[in-house]
Coordinates of C-alpha atoms and ligand atoms in Angstrom, one line a residue:
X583 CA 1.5 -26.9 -17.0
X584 CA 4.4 -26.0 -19.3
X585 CA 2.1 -23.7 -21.7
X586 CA 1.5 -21.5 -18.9
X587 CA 4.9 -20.8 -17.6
X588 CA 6.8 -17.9 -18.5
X589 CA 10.9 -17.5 -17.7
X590 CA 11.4 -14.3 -16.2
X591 CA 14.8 -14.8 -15.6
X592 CA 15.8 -14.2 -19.3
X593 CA 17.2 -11.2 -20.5
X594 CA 15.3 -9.4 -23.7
X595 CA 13.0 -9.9 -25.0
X596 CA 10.6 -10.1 -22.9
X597 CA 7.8 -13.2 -24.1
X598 CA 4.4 -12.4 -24.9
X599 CA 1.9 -13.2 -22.3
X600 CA 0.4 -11.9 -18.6
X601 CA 2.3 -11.0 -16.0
X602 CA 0.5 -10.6 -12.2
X603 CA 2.9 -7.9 -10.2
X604 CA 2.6 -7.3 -6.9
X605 CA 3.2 -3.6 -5.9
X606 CA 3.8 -2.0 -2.5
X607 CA 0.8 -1.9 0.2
X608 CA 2.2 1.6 1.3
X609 CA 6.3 1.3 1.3
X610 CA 7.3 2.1 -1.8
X611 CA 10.9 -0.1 -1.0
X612 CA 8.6 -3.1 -1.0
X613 CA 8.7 -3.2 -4.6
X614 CA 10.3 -6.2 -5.5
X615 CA 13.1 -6.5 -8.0
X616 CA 11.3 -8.5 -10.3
X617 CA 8.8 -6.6 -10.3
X618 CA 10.1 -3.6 -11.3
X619 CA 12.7 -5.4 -14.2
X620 CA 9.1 -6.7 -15.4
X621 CA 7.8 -3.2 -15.2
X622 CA 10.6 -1.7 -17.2
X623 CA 10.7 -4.8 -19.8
X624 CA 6.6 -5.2 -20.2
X625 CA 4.7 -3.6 -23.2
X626 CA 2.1 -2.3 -21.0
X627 CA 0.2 -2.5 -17.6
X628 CA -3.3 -3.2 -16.9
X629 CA -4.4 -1.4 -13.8
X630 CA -7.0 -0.6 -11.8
X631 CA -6.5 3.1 -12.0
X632 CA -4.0 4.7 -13.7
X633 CA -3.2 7.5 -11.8
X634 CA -2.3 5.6 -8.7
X635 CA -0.4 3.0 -11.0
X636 CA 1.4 6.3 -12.9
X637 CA 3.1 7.3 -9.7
X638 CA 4.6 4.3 -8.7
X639 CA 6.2 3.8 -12.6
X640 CA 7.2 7.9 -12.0
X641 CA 9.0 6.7 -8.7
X642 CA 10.7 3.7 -10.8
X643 CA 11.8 6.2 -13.5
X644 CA 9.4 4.3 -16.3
X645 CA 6.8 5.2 -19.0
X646 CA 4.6 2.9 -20.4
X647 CA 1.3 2.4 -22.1
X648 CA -1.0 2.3 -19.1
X649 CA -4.6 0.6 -19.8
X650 CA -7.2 0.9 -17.1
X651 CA -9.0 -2.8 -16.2
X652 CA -11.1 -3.9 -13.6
X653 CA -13.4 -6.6 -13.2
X654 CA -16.3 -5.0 -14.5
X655 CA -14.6 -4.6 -17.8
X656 CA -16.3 -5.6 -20.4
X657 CA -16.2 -9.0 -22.0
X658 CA -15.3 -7.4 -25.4
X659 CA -12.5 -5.0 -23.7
X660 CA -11.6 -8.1 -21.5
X661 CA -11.3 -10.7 -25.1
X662 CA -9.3 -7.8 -26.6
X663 CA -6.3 -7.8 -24.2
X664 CA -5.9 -11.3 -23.5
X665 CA -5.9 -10.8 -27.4
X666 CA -2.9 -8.7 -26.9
X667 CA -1.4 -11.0 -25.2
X668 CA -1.1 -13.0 -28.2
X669 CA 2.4 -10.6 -29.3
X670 CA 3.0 -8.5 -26.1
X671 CA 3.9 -8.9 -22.4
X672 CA 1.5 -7.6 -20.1
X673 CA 2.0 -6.5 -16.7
X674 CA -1.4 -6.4 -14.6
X675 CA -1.5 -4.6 -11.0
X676 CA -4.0 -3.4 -9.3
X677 CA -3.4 0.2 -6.8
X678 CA -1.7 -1.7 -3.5
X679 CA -1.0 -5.5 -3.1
X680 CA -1.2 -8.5 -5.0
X681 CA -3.6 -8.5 -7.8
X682 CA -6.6 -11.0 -7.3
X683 CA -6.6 -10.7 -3.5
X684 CA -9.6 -8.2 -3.1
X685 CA -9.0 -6.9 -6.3
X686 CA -9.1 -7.3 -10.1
X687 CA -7.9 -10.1 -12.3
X688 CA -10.0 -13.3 -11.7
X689 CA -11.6 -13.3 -14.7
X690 CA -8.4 -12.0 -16.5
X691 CA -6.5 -14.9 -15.5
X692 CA -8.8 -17.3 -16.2
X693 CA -9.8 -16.2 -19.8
X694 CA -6.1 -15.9 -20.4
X695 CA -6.0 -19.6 -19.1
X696 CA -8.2 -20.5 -21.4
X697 CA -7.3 -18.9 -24.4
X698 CA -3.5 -20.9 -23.9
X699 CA -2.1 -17.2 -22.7
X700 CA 0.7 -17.9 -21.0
X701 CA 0.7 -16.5 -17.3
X702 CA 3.1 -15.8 -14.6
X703 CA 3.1 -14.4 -11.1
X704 CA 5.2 -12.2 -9.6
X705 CA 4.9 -12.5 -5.5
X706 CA 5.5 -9.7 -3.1
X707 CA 3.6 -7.5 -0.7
X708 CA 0.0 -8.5 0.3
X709 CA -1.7 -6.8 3.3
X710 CA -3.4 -10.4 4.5
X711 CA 0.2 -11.4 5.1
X712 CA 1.5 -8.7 6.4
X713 CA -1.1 -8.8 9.1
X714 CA -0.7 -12.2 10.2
X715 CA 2.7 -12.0 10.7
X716 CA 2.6 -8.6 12.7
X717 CA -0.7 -9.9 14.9
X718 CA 1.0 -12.9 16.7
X719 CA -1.6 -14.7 16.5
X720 CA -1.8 -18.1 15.4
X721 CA -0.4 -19.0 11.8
X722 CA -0.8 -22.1 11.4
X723 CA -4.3 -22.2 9.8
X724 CA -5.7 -19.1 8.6
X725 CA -8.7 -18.4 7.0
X726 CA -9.0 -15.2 4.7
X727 CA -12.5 -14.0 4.4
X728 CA -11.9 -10.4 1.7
X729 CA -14.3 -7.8 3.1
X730 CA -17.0 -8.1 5.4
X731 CA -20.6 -7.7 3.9
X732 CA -22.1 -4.7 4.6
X733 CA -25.3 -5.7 5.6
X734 CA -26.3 -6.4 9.0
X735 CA -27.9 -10.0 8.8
X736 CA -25.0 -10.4 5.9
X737 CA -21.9 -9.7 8.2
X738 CA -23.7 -12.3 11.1
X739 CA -24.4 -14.5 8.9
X740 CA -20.7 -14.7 7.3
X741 CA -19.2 -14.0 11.3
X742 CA -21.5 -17.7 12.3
X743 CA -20.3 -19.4 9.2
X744 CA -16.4 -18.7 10.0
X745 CA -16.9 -18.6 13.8
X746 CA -16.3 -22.4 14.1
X747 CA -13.4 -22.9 11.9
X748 CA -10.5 -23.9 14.1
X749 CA -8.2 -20.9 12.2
X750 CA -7.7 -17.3 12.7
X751 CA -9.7 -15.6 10.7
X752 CA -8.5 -12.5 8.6
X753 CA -10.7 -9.5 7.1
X754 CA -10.0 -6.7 5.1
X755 CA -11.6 -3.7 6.6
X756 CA -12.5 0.7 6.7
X757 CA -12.1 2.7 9.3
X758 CA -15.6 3.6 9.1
X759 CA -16.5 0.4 9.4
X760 CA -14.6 -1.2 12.2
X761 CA -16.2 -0.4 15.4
X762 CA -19.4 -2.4 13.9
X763 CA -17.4 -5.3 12.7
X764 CA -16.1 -5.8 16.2
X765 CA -19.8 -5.4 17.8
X766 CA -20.5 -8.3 15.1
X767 CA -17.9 -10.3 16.0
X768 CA -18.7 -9.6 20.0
X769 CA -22.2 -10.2 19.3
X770 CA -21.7 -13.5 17.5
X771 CA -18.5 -15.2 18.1
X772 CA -18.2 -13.3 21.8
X773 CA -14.6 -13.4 23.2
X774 CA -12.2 -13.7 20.5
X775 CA -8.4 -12.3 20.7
X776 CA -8.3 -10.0 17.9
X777 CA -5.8 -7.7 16.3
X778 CA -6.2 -4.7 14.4
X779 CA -3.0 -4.2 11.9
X780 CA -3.3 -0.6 10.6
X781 CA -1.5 1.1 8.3
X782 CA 1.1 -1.5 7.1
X783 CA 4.5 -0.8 6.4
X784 CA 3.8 3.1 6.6
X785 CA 4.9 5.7 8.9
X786 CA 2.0 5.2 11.8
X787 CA 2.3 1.5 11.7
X788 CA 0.2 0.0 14.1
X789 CA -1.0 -3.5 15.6
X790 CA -3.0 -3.5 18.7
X791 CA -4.4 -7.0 20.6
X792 CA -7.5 -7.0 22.3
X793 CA -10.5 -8.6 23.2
X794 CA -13.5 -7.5 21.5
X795 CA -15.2 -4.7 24.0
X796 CA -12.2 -3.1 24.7
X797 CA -10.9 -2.6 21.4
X798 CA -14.5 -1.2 20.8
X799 CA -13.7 1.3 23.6
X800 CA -10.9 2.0 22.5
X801 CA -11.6 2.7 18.8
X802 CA -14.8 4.7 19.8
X803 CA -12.5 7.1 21.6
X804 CA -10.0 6.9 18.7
X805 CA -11.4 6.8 14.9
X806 CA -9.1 4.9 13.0
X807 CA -7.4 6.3 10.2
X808 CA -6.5 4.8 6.9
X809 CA -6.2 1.2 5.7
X810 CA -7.0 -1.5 8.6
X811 CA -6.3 -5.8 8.3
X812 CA -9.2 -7.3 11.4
X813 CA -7.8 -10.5 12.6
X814 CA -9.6 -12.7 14.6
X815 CA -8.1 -15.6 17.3
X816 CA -9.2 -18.9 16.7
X817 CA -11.7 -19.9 19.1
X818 CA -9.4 -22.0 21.7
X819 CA -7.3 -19.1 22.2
X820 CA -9.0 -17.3 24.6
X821 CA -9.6 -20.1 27.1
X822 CA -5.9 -21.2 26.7
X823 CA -4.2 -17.5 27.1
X824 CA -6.8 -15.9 30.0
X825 CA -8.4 -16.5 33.1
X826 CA -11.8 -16.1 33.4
X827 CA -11.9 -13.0 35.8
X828 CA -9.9 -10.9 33.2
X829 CA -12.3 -11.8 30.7
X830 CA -15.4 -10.9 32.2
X831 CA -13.8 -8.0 33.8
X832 CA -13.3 -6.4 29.9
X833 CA -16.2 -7.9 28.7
X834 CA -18.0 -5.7 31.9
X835 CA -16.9 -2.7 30.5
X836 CA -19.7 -2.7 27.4
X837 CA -22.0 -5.3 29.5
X838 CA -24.5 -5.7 31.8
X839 CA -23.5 -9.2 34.3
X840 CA -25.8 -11.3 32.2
X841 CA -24.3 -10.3 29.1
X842 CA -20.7 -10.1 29.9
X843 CA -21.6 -14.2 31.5
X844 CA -22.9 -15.1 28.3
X845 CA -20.3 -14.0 26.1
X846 CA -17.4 -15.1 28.2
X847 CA -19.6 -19.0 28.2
X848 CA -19.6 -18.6 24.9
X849 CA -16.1 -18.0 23.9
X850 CA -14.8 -20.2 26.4
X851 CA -17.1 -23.0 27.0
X852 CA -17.0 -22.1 31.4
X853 CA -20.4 -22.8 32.9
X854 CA -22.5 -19.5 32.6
X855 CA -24.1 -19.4 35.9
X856 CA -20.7 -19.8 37.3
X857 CA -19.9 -17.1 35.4
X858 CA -22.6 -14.5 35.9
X859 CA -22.2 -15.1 39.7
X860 CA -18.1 -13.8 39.6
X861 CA -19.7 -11.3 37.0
X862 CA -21.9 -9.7 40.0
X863 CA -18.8 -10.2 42.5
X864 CA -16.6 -8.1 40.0
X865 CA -19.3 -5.3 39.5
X866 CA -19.0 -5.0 43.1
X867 CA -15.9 -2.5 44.3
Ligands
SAM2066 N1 -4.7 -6.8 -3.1 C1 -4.4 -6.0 -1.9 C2 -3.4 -6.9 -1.1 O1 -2.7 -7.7 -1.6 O2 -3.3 -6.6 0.1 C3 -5.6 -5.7 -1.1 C4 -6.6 -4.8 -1.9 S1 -8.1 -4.5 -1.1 C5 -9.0 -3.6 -2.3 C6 -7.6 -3.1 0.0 C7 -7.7 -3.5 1.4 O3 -6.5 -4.1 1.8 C8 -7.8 -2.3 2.3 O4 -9.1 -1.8 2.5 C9 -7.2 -2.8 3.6 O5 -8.2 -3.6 4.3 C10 -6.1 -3.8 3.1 N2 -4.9 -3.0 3.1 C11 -4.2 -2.6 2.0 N3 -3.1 -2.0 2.3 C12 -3.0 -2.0 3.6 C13 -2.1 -1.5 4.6 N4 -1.0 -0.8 4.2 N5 -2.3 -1.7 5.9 C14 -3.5 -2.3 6.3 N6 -4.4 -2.8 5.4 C15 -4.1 -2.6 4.1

């Protein structure tokens, strides 16, 4: 609607109103230039922390007013700077990304909304994206699910939910934490194609394809460092890319015969006894 768009290709002054910036995931060239004329021309940035948001305006040669917001702000703080944004241009970011994607401003953007604020976005680097494009996998249909739960019963729970759209799925995800999302995923989707996108767009870059068990091999011998995107193949995948024997023979490395059958049926749809049979003619040397 008209009340809520901003031109940000004017010159000064800059209007009043709320601007969402996206900032580098890791490259500090990904800054956009838009973003950083909006930087330079805004009254002040809402961040998530303002030391992390400090050294990216010190890299852009800038200083200005920098006011910590999050989510769990207040209502009162959260009323007061949309209230701001009556007479000033507000920049919001949050530490890496787009804004909203995992991160603050929901409830920003929506009282702003509300209140006849008007609101702008400024696109650029966002670590679902970057993933997708570096996995290879399909990108047609995608399905971004934020962080995993926690929990146990939480994470199946979400992984049975997803399992059956017809889309890659994409997570945001620890190091910590990613050898038990991939037993999650083993355990309840069974063979999936996945790809683990690490460390985007900074020096140890990396995106490795595998099936379940042997990425949990792999990553049990190798803690991951540093900031990880999970991707997960739509179901189909497997049975179009793979024969049979090359599944079971990774899915043998973590499993017993029954097992490794089991999953392999289960990602596939291939008849399990058929399956568990060539399972015990593999385990044989
Ligand atoms: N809003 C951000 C965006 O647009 O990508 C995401 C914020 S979320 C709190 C942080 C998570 O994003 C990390 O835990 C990681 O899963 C993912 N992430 C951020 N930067 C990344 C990078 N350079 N490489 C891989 N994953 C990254």
């Amino acid at each position: 609607m008209s009340s809520h768009v901003i031109n940000t290709t004017e010159t000064e002054p800059l209007s009043a109103g709320l601007y969402i910036v996206a900032t580098p995931i890791g490259n500090l060239g990904d800054i956009t230039m838009r973003a950083a004329d909006i930087l330079a021309r805004c009254d002040g940035v809402a961040c998530e922390d303002t030391r992390v948001t400090g050294k990216l305006m010190k890299h852009l040669g800038l200083s200005k007013p920098l006011w910590r917001y999050d989510d769990h702000a207040g209502d009162k703080d959260r009323a007061r700077l949309v209230d701001s944004m009556q007479s000033r241009a507000v920049a919001l970011v949050s530490d890496a990304g787009t804004p909203l994607v995992s991160d603050p401003g929901y409830r920003l953007v929506n009282d702003c909304r509300e209140a006849g604020i008007p609101v702008t976005t400024l696109p650029g680097a966002c670590a679902v994206i970057a993933g997708l494009t570096l996995s290879g996998l399909p990108n047609d249909r995608f399905l971004f699910g934020g962080f995993l739960p926690v929990k146990e019963k939480a994470r199946a729970d979400v992984l049975a939910e997803l399992g059956a759209v017809e889309s890659t799925l994409i997570f945001y995800e620890t190091g910590p934490r990613l050898t038990k999302s991939l037993r999650a995923i083993a355990d309840v989707l069974g063979v999936r194609e996945i790809a683990v996108a690490r460390e985007l767009t900074k020096m140890h870059e990396e995106c490795r394809r595998g099936l379940p068990d042997g990425l949990i091999a792999y990553y049990e011998a190798n803690p991951p460092k540093g900031e990880i995107v999970l991707l997960v193949g739509p179901p189909e995948l497997v049975e179009g890319e793979h024969d049979l024997d090359a599944l079971l023979k990774e899915a043998l490395l973590e499993n017993k015969p029954s097992q490794a059958a089991g999953k392999v049926a289960k990602a596939t749809g291939a008849d399990r006894k058929a399956l568990y049979a060539r399972a015990l003619e593999l385990r044989t040397p």
